[in-house]
């Protein structure tokens, strides 16, 4: 490859890099960091503050990294928030009953994947609308969460404090929560899978145009089933992590998390209505931006409701940018 | 049916239940509802009481009105309006403030309708001007709206002794007074949707926008009309809501959203647009509203109702997808 013939390619690549969704979310991220540094001061980037943000971000990061695959494959999974609640309740009730976490965790994950399989059966096998089917699953799982936490008594919470688990979940490296660092690594691995592997290309192809993908010999049904199972599995892991971090599960655990996560993922360049767009790094930055905004609002002792107003505005801005970048206009 | 290589159910057209015509799904829905009532009645004869009727019809009222609003958006190709909770609470707050100022009932209703319509118009304006998908726009405006409402107030309630407070607690012809506006709305809207110009335009736009545009129908104008009308209906629901509920906060309407969307889907309204009979909302809302009471009579805690409602919805949409795929 000579330099002259490579030049247009390289130009294209850089143009894409500078104007793509990851670029705009990176710029947004830098702006949030700058606002935090200038307005809040150095304590915004202190290890203790980043540790606090990080601990809260572990669950959304895990959920987002896995649910992102379902978005990419063109099958939005709305049941993730309730799935986190279901997993946390199921895991907590086992721990509270004295079961070993190493047995309780696989059982919980198995139950979550089974629920994900129902999603996949309805959507991929029977052709149900993904939004409608996973909305049903969202409702059913929330009901199960209520029923399980109801066993714990009228308080609506299950106390499942396990010293070993709690210590592990809250351990730190260089002053930062280990789980937060692991969640970041998970997002980066997801990004590697999406951009560098055959599986990732298949997922994107299926989400981009399922008929073309099928003609190209990609097993569309299998890819979508995998994406939905992975989404359920990720939410299950996040539910277990939640219990390990806090030592309890409640009726409302994970309530509305799906909208929070998808808003952040869309700010990061994903689309919930169009498969094949987005990147786990963008999704991760989207979650970091939302958490950063929320943290700034908190540190400045402003009403937390302003966070949602800013998130809503960012969401509208992000989808508008996506459309101007070549997304389908809605008429 | 083996795993299909592609998901292409959306292209299916033609009569879906040959023989019964368009009424097949309707009859199935009514049959399921009746079976549920009969089974509970056989297990616990005291289920078939006026008390149960009051409970079920009470639950139906607000969900039913919101479901008509949601169905109009879906049929016209707007997918879903996720901002109904904000619209409901905003109109409800206006209604409460008007009631506190001692305004008469007609002013309250007009105020609620106008507020709801204005909220719908805001959504429609963003959708049409920015050409963004309604699901995302309404998701964002709901975030913003609820947060702004929380900044505005924490708890609100219509004053005791006012006409609207009475309206929420009286019954008419043996049913809750708030049930009748809902029933009338479903009847009237279901009659006019396929029989008026604006209704047929909405269906045409939802079914195939290119074809509708080719026929000279303005897409932006139809969108604005539908979202404003739908918003006004959310305003109507807010009147029933503030009349019958106790003190409410900005988050009090969130739980309605799932029931409303489930009712719309169960009634066979296509989220892809262009298909749906509003009259079917009556059995679907009725069926979903019967489940909570039924469960109580079967001795299950009310927490179980979501499990049933959720799996019924999964089953219904899976069945719908299967049927659409099998159709020629």
XYZ file of C-alpha atoms in Angstrom:
659
model
C 0.000 0.000 0.000
C 1.649 3.235 -1.090
C 1.185 6.477 0.694
C -0.629 8.176 -2.159
C -3.285 5.498 -2.510
C -3.685 5.252 1.277
C -4.301 8.955 1.726
C -8.014 9.105 0.901
C -8.588 6.030 3.089
C -6.733 7.578 5.963
C -8.621 10.805 5.469
C -11.902 8.905 5.529
C -10.895 7.067 8.692
C -9.948 10.275 10.483
C -13.028 12.091 9.307
C -15.071 9.202 10.665
C -13.119 9.255 13.927
C -13.549 12.995 14.419
C -17.200 13.216 13.479
C -18.457 9.799 14.619
C -20.552 9.110 17.689
C -17.557 8.176 19.854
C -15.944 11.525 19.021
C -18.954 13.572 20.062
C -19.428 11.648 23.307
C -15.696 12.032 24.035
C -16.035 15.786 23.565
C -19.109 15.806 25.827
C -17.157 13.797 28.405
C -14.255 16.280 28.292
C -16.708 19.185 28.695
C -18.297 17.541 31.753
C -14.843 16.926 33.251
C -13.836 20.546 32.572
C -17.052 21.917 34.085
C -16.523 19.688 37.118
C -12.915 20.818 37.563
C -13.664 24.510 37.124
C -16.921 24.664 39.069
C -16.429 22.080 41.804
C -12.640 22.277 42.025
C -9.924 19.655 42.382
C -12.017 17.502 44.723
C -14.115 16.556 41.664
C -11.219 14.403 40.428
C -10.030 13.290 43.866
C -9.704 9.533 44.292
C -12.413 9.464 46.948
C -14.929 11.270 44.709
C -14.158 9.101 41.679
C -14.465 6.106 44.009
C -17.978 7.192 45.001
C -19.043 7.730 41.367
C -17.393 4.439 40.418
C -19.208 2.371 43.041
C -22.558 3.616 41.771
C -21.539 3.007 38.176
C -20.621 -0.685 38.478
C -24.178 -1.978 37.976
C -25.082 0.355 35.051
C -21.741 -0.337 33.348
C -22.184 -4.118 33.460
C -25.821 -3.862 32.333
C -24.944 -1.391 29.586
C -22.022 -3.388 28.185
C -24.187 -6.508 27.776
C -27.494 -4.874 26.793
C -25.545 -2.935 24.165
C -25.183 -6.185 22.214
C -28.965 -6.548 22.052
C -29.266 -2.941 20.814
C -26.584 -3.594 18.190
C -28.412 -6.739 17.042
C -31.600 -4.685 16.616
C -33.573 -6.257 19.477
C -33.984 -3.758 22.302
C -34.309 -5.481 25.694
C -36.416 -3.353 28.057
C -36.446 -6.038 30.756
C -32.892 -5.347 32.019
C -33.890 -3.081 34.926
C -36.378 -5.575 36.323
C -33.888 -8.368 35.597
C -31.396 -6.640 37.919
C -34.134 -6.468 40.569
C -35.091 -10.115 40.027
C -31.469 -11.299 40.214
C -30.731 -9.240 43.319
C -33.845 -10.537 45.108
C -33.183 -14.150 44.108
C -29.524 -13.962 45.117
C -30.265 -12.113 48.361
C -32.925 -14.574 49.503
C -30.475 -17.445 49.004
C -27.680 -15.656 50.879
C -30.118 -14.716 53.656
C -31.010 -18.411 53.877
C -27.373 -19.221 54.490
C -26.484 -20.583 51.078
C -22.925 -20.399 49.820
C -22.507 -17.476 47.368
C -20.629 -19.738 44.966
C -23.763 -21.886 44.609
C -26.291 -19.051 44.844
C -24.649 -17.022 42.078
C -24.753 -19.692 39.321
C -28.339 -20.560 40.260
C -29.327 -16.889 39.988
C -27.589 -16.517 36.641
C -29.271 -19.674 35.373
C -32.689 -18.252 36.284
C -31.870 -14.973 34.527
C -30.673 -16.699 31.373
C -33.869 -18.813 31.416
C -35.903 -15.587 31.495
C -33.758 -14.231 28.670
C -34.518 -17.423 26.758
C -38.249 -16.663 27.044
C -37.531 -13.233 25.536
C -35.549 -14.870 22.738
C -38.239 -17.483 22.122
C -40.972 -14.848 21.834
C -38.962 -12.382 19.743
C -36.697 -14.510 17.555
C -38.713 -17.690 17.233
C -42.266 -16.349 17.173
C -41.492 -12.916 15.732
C -42.892 -10.822 18.584
C -42.180 -7.110 18.627
C -39.075 -6.713 20.824
C -40.264 -3.589 22.662
C -43.652 -5.134 23.482
C -42.329 -8.568 24.473
C -39.569 -7.270 26.733
C -42.019 -4.786 28.243
C -44.077 -7.811 29.265
C -40.962 -9.441 30.684
C -40.147 -6.207 32.530
C -43.580 -6.363 34.170
C -43.379 -10.066 35.011
C -39.882 -9.800 36.504
C -40.884 -6.815 38.612
C -43.775 -8.909 39.927
C -41.385 -11.749 40.762
C -39.071 -9.290 42.507
C -42.006 -8.121 44.614
C -43.061 -11.655 45.447
C -39.517 -12.715 46.432
C -38.815 -9.591 48.498
C -42.267 -10.070 50.070
C -40.961 -13.295 51.633
C -38.440 -11.161 53.514
C -41.248 -9.502 55.449
C -43.303 -6.343 55.339
C -40.225 -4.130 55.004
C -39.993 -5.070 51.324
C -36.260 -5.657 51.667
C -34.041 -8.685 52.105
C -30.967 -8.268 54.261
C -28.265 -10.470 52.893
C -25.070 -9.261 54.427
C -22.204 -11.639 53.729
C -18.899 -10.371 55.206
C -16.660 -12.143 52.691
C -18.746 -11.001 49.728
C -19.040 -7.454 51.056
C -15.295 -7.230 51.607
C -14.582 -8.528 48.121
C -17.117 -6.216 46.443
C -15.851 -3.145 48.246
C -12.118 -3.752 48.018
C -9.969 -1.081 46.399
C -6.888 -0.834 44.257
C -5.015 2.487 44.185
C -7.946 4.000 46.074
C -10.492 3.029 43.412
C -13.142 0.281 43.756
C -11.905 -2.926 42.123
C -15.363 -3.638 40.697
C -15.437 -0.243 38.975
C -12.097 -0.946 37.312
C -13.329 -4.406 36.311
C -16.521 -2.904 34.857
C -14.417 -0.501 32.784
C -12.293 -3.433 31.588
C -15.503 -5.319 30.724
C -16.695 -2.368 28.610
C -13.350 -2.274 26.805
C -13.494 -6.038 26.174
C -17.027 -5.593 24.801
C -15.697 -2.867 22.511
C -12.953 -5.221 21.352
C -15.476 -7.961 20.639
C -17.749 -5.599 18.684
C -15.039 -4.027 16.543
C -12.416 -6.751 16.180
C -14.133 -10.152 16.094
C -16.308 -12.037 13.636
C -19.037 -12.298 16.272
C -19.073 -8.519 16.659
C -19.304 -7.972 12.912
C -22.157 -10.478 12.736
C -24.053 -8.717 15.524
C -23.659 -5.366 13.764
C -24.638 -6.832 10.399
C -27.784 -8.443 11.817
C -28.805 -5.176 13.482
C -28.004 -3.086 10.425
C -29.993 -5.106 7.893
C -31.221 -8.545 8.903
C -32.265 -9.575 5.389
C -28.895 -8.697 3.886
C -27.184 -10.460 6.786
C -29.271 -13.592 6.189
C -28.376 -13.527 2.484
C -24.713 -13.257 3.458
C -25.099 -16.510 5.378
C -25.085 -15.050 8.889
C -27.301 -17.051 11.281
C -29.610 -14.139 12.154
C -31.770 -16.039 14.631
C -28.775 -17.441 16.489
C -27.032 -14.063 16.715
C -30.152 -12.381 18.084
C -30.762 -15.190 20.563
C -27.162 -14.855 21.753
C -27.571 -11.081 22.167
C -30.767 -11.439 24.221
C -29.258 -14.157 26.428
C -26.123 -12.050 26.971
C -28.296 -9.060 27.908
C -30.140 -11.166 30.524
C -26.865 -12.654 31.781
C -25.296 -9.198 32.203
C -28.313 -7.943 34.156
C -28.073 -11.083 36.329
C -24.402 -10.432 37.093
C -25.255 -6.805 37.883
C -28.004 -7.903 40.311
C -25.557 -10.166 42.155
C -22.964 -7.381 42.269
C -25.617 -5.028 43.663
C -26.309 -7.378 46.596
C -22.586 -7.916 47.188
C -22.003 -4.142 47.272
C -24.908 -3.166 49.517
C -25.743 -6.339 51.442
C -29.453 -6.123 50.641
C -32.079 -6.208 47.902
C -35.332 -4.260 47.838
C -38.668 -4.186 46.003
C -37.599 -1.217 43.941
C -34.075 -2.406 43.098
C -33.412 -1.728 39.428
C -36.734 0.098 38.937
C -36.469 2.423 35.952
C -32.829 1.403 35.448
C -33.562 0.399 31.839
C -34.528 3.951 30.913
C -31.544 5.434 32.759
C -29.144 3.018 31.047
C -30.658 3.384 27.573
C -30.723 7.175 27.867
C -27.009 7.081 28.689
C -26.275 4.568 25.905
C -28.124 6.722 23.382
C -26.189 9.775 24.579
C -23.144 7.576 23.901
C -24.194 6.881 20.307
C -26.346 3.749 20.446
C -29.854 3.713 18.983
C -32.727 1.764 20.536
C -34.688 1.762 17.287
C -31.987 1.104 14.729
C -29.593 -1.817 15.172
C -25.961 -1.807 14.153
C -25.087 1.660 15.484
C -23.083 2.428 18.570
C -19.999 1.201 20.323
C -19.410 -0.032 23.895
C -16.769 2.667 24.467
C -19.325 5.315 23.522
C -21.881 3.649 25.805
C -19.382 3.628 28.668
C -18.596 7.318 28.129
C -22.342 8.036 28.005
C -22.766 6.439 31.444
C -19.708 8.335 32.748
C -21.123 11.630 31.427
C -24.492 11.081 33.132
C -22.779 10.028 36.383
C -20.457 13.045 36.152
C -23.353 15.470 35.661
C -25.224 13.880 38.554
C -22.124 14.121 40.762
C -21.531 17.798 39.940
C -25.170 18.590 40.756
C -24.827 16.704 44.033
C -21.540 18.340 45.058
C -22.970 21.790 44.331
C -25.985 20.874 46.524
C -28.414 21.588 43.663
C -31.727 19.704 43.520
C -31.017 16.243 41.983
C -33.984 16.698 39.624
C -31.826 19.012 37.518
C -29.770 15.950 36.584
C -32.748 14.420 34.774
C -33.481 17.694 33.024
C -29.886 17.792 31.732
C -29.980 14.078 30.816
C -33.202 14.617 28.855
C -31.682 17.555 26.989
C -28.461 15.617 26.266
C -30.556 12.717 24.976
C -32.447 14.953 22.548
C -29.166 16.528 21.444
C -27.530 13.144 20.920
C -30.321 11.693 18.800
C -30.502 14.906 16.788
C -26.743 14.642 16.137
C -27.187 10.994 15.165
C -29.855 11.958 12.654
C -27.765 14.787 11.199
C -24.920 12.275 10.888
C -27.025 10.095 8.600
C -29.609 8.394 10.773
C -33.047 7.940 9.244
C -35.190 11.036 9.652
C -38.566 10.328 11.189
C -41.516 11.822 9.360
C -42.406 -23.621 12.491
C -38.650 -23.866 12.414
C -36.398 -20.969 13.265
C -36.958 -18.565 10.426
C -33.823 -17.150 8.849
C -35.195 -13.628 8.916
C -37.611 -11.620 10.964
C -40.039 -10.389 8.374
C -43.425 -10.672 10.060
C -44.154 -7.008 9.605
C -44.812 -7.393 5.895
C -47.789 -9.662 6.399
C -51.134 -8.423 5.129
C -54.573 -9.835 4.489
C -57.253 -11.349 6.712
C -55.538 -12.746 9.740
C -58.236 -15.083 10.995
C -60.047 -16.300 7.911
C -63.674 -17.144 8.536
C -64.164 -14.855 11.479
C -62.790 -11.883 9.590
C -61.488 -8.988 11.632
C -63.534 -10.033 14.647
C -61.550 -13.200 15.390
C -59.029 -11.647 17.786
C -61.814 -9.629 19.405
C -63.851 -12.741 20.112
C -60.763 -14.511 21.449
C -60.033 -11.621 23.798
C -63.616 -11.439 25.061
C -63.653 -15.230 25.462
C -60.465 -15.186 27.566
C -61.915 -12.418 29.699
C -65.179 -14.342 30.227
C -63.272 -17.553 31.025
C -61.291 -15.674 33.667
C -64.485 -14.299 35.209
C -66.256 -17.679 35.036
C -63.312 -19.596 36.506
C -62.954 -17.188 39.406
C -66.720 -17.240 39.932
C -66.772 -21.038 40.060
C -63.886 -21.126 42.533
C -65.283 -18.346 44.686
C -68.980 -17.575 43.996
C -68.708 -14.397 46.068
C -66.441 -13.024 43.295
C -69.534 -12.307 41.194
C -70.612 -9.357 43.299
C -71.273 -5.676 42.903
C -68.134 -5.029 44.932
C -65.984 -6.775 42.316
C -67.721 -4.885 39.527
C -66.943 -1.605 41.276
C -63.292 -2.531 41.785
C -62.779 -3.649 38.182
C -64.560 -0.713 36.581
C -62.738 1.720 38.857
C -59.382 0.312 37.713
C -60.517 0.464 34.083
C -61.392 4.158 34.064
C -58.061 5.978 33.956
C -56.183 3.207 32.118
C -58.938 3.121 29.475
C -58.723 6.815 28.645
C -54.921 6.713 28.513
C -55.093 3.599 26.332
C -57.240 5.415 23.739
C -54.669 8.243 23.695
C -51.812 5.747 23.374
C -53.604 3.728 20.682
C -54.179 6.833 18.536
C -50.431 7.546 18.619
C -49.570 3.925 17.773
C -52.118 3.568 14.955
C -50.888 6.772 13.287
C -47.334 5.417 13.212
C -46.031 7.331 16.244
C -45.103 4.063 18.012
C -45.505 5.049 21.664
C -45.941 8.148 23.779
C -43.736 7.510 26.808
C -44.459 10.984 28.205
C -48.020 10.210 29.330
C -47.053 10.198 33.058
C -45.671 13.755 32.795
C -48.642 14.961 30.772
C -51.077 13.407 33.237
C -49.419 14.888 36.312
C -48.982 18.311 34.681
C -52.671 18.498 33.699
C -53.600 17.072 37.095
C -51.628 19.794 38.845
C -53.390 22.481 36.793
C -56.745 20.897 37.664
C -55.898 20.863 41.374
C -54.762 24.482 41.308
C -57.970 25.518 39.505
C -60.049 23.559 42.018
C -58.195 25.239 44.879
C -59.059 28.605 43.310
C -62.723 27.604 43.554
C -63.333 27.316 39.816
C -66.398 25.380 38.626
C -66.113 21.908 37.142
C -66.321 22.900 33.411
C -63.350 25.265 33.881
C -61.353 22.472 35.521
C -62.056 20.119 32.630
C -61.211 22.751 30.020
C -58.025 23.612 31.877
C -56.978 19.959 32.014
C -57.763 19.353 28.338
C -55.901 22.489 27.269
C -52.851 21.634 29.387
C -52.745 18.087 28.080
C -53.139 19.301 24.497
C -50.336 21.828 25.002
C -48.063 19.066 26.333
C -48.876 16.934 23.287
C -48.217 19.900 21.017
C -44.773 20.439 22.584
C -43.896 16.793 21.899
C -45.276 16.963 18.365
C -43.370 20.153 17.605
C -40.047 18.587 18.601
C -40.881 15.406 16.664
C -41.889 17.236 13.495
C -39.261 20.001 13.488
C -36.276 17.841 14.455
C -37.628 14.776 12.593
C -36.884 12.582 15.586
C -38.553 9.349 16.577
C -41.473 9.895 19.007
C -40.339 7.099 21.347
C -37.045 8.850 22.050
C -38.507 12.355 22.088
C -41.203 11.372 24.585
C -38.690 9.406 26.666
C -36.608 12.576 26.931
C -39.531 14.947 27.530
C -40.823 12.597 30.228
C -37.421 12.725 31.970
C -37.439 16.508 31.755
C -41.143 16.883 32.566
C -41.170 14.708 35.679
C -37.993 16.336 37.016
C -39.456 19.806 36.434
C -42.700 18.760 38.140
C -40.768 17.511 41.173
C -39.184 20.972 41.365
C -42.682 22.491 41.222
C -44.498 20.465 43.864
C -44.194 17.468 46.175
C -47.811 16.575 46.968
C -51.117 17.800 45.590
C -54.761 16.879 46.041
C -58.128 18.356 45.086
C -59.764 20.028 48.116
C -62.394 18.024 49.948
C -65.981 19.042 49.361
C -65.388 20.377 45.837
C -67.468 19.061 42.960
C -64.525 17.199 41.435
C -63.734 15.493 44.752
C -67.345 14.323 44.888
C -67.256 13.203 41.247
C -64.370 10.864 41.992
C -66.282 9.143 44.769
C -69.871 8.874 43.569
C -71.358 6.169 41.436
C -73.760 6.454 38.545
C -76.125 3.623 37.534
C -74.276 1.258 39.843
C -70.818 1.976 38.425
C -68.191 4.545 39.460
C -68.975 7.933 37.898
C -65.430 8.137 36.475
C -66.065 4.949 34.476
C -68.673 6.501 32.185
C -66.470 9.101 30.458
C -63.994 6.297 29.670
C -66.676 4.013 28.216
C -68.163 6.857 26.173
C -64.726 7.817 24.881
C -63.897 4.289 23.677
C -67.294 4.026 21.956
C -67.098 7.429 20.269
C -63.400 7.307 19.325
C -63.753 3.744 18.033
C -66.701 4.825 15.902
C -65.129 7.951 14.460
C -61.557 6.755 13.842
C -62.320 4.704 10.700
C -65.285 6.904 9.651
C -63.893 10.421 9.569
C -61.395 12.095 7.262
C -58.873 12.896 9.984
C -59.199 9.382 11.404
C -58.655 7.693 8.056
C -55.694 9.976 7.401
C -54.157 8.945 10.724
C -54.564 5.251 9.836
C -53.157 5.852 6.347
C -50.104 7.681 7.688
C -49.487 4.887 10.179
C -49.832 2.183 7.561
C -47.616 3.591 4.851
C -46.248 7.120 5.073
C -44.945 7.240 1.491
C -48.311 6.175 0.099
C -50.107 8.607 2.386
C -47.860 11.445 1.286
C -48.383 10.502 -2.359
C -52.108 10.889 -1.748
C -51.484 14.439 -0.602
C -51.745 13.910 3.155
C -49.454 16.204 5.113
C -47.401 14.060 7.497
C -46.373 16.874 9.881
C -49.940 18.165 10.139
C -51.318 14.708 10.874
C -48.624 14.124 13.532
C -49.341 17.439 15.219
C -53.089 16.796 15.155
C -52.768 13.281 16.599
C -50.295 14.175 19.365
C -52.331 17.239 20.379
C -55.547 15.208 20.458
C -53.828 12.399 22.327
C -52.465 14.944 24.798
C -55.950 16.364 25.354
C -57.170 12.846 26.166
C -54.335 12.517 28.703
C -55.745 15.751 30.141
C -59.159 14.085 30.375
C -57.553 11.114 32.149
C -55.949 13.542 34.586
C -59.398 14.838 35.590
C -60.478 11.272 36.443
C -57.122 10.711 38.158
C -57.175 13.740 40.471
C -60.883 13.231 41.159
C -60.469 9.671 42.385
C -56.962 9.542 43.870
C -55.740 10.845 47.181
C -52.657 13.036 47.506
C -50.350 12.438 44.551
C -46.746 13.310 43.751
C -45.116 13.677 40.309
C -44.186 9.982 40.297
C -47.700 8.738 41.078
C -48.686 8.075 37.469
C -45.629 6.022 36.532
C -47.249 2.696 37.390
C -50.050 3.339 34.870
C -47.691 3.365 31.882
C -47.144 -0.397 31.673
C -50.830 -1.235 32.013
C -51.729 1.266 29.313
C -49.173 -0.053 26.823
C -50.109 -3.657 27.646
C -53.805 -2.874 27.025
C -53.019 -1.302 23.674
C -50.907 -4.253 22.520
C -53.390 -6.806 23.813
C -56.143 -5.027 21.872
C -54.240 -5.892 18.702
C -53.091 -2.354 17.952
C -49.929 -2.652 15.897
C -47.005 -0.682 17.314
C -45.779 -0.476 13.731
C -48.879 1.579 12.894
C -51.832 1.421 10.540
C -53.817 -1.271 12.319
C -56.087 -1.249 15.339
C -59.686 -1.149 16.477
C -60.263 1.133 19.465
C -63.376 -0.784 20.548
C -61.122 -3.730 21.383
C -59.578 -1.598 24.119
C -62.726 -2.262 26.113
C -62.159 -6.017 26.566
C -58.363 -5.642 26.817
C -58.514 -2.958 29.508
C -61.318 -4.876 31.205
C -59.371 -8.130 31.145
C -56.179 -6.585 32.543
C -58.201 -4.729 35.196
C -59.967 -7.932 36.274
C -56.707 -9.765 37.010
C -55.828 -7.924 40.264
C -59.249 -8.649 41.799
C -59.211 -12.237 40.536
C -55.857 -12.897 42.181
C -57.143 -11.628 45.503
C -60.013 -14.141 45.270
C -57.569 -16.944 44.472
C -55.748 -16.008 47.659
C -52.629 -14.621 45.981
C -51.000 -11.436 47.196
C -51.504 -8.441 44.920
C -47.777 -8.628 44.136
C -48.569 -11.555 41.844
C -50.646 -9.487 39.444
C -47.621 -8.098 37.625
C -46.313 -11.605 36.964
C -49.578 -12.596 35.288
C -49.966 -9.352 33.383
C -46.369 -9.526 32.199
C -46.481 -13.098 30.935
C -49.887 -12.537 29.315
C -48.335 -9.654 27.405
C -45.312 -11.739 26.335
C -47.637 -14.529 25.243
C -49.990 -12.170 23.404
C -47.257 -10.476 21.381
C -45.566 -13.804 20.634
C -48.897 -15.146 19.387
C -49.454 -11.981 17.387
C -46.005 -12.242 15.814
C -46.548 -15.917 14.990
C -49.914 -15.188 13.370
C -48.530 -12.286 11.353
C -45.697 -14.493 10.102
C -47.971 -17.335 9.097
C -50.299 -15.051 7.171
C -49.623 -15.085 3.410
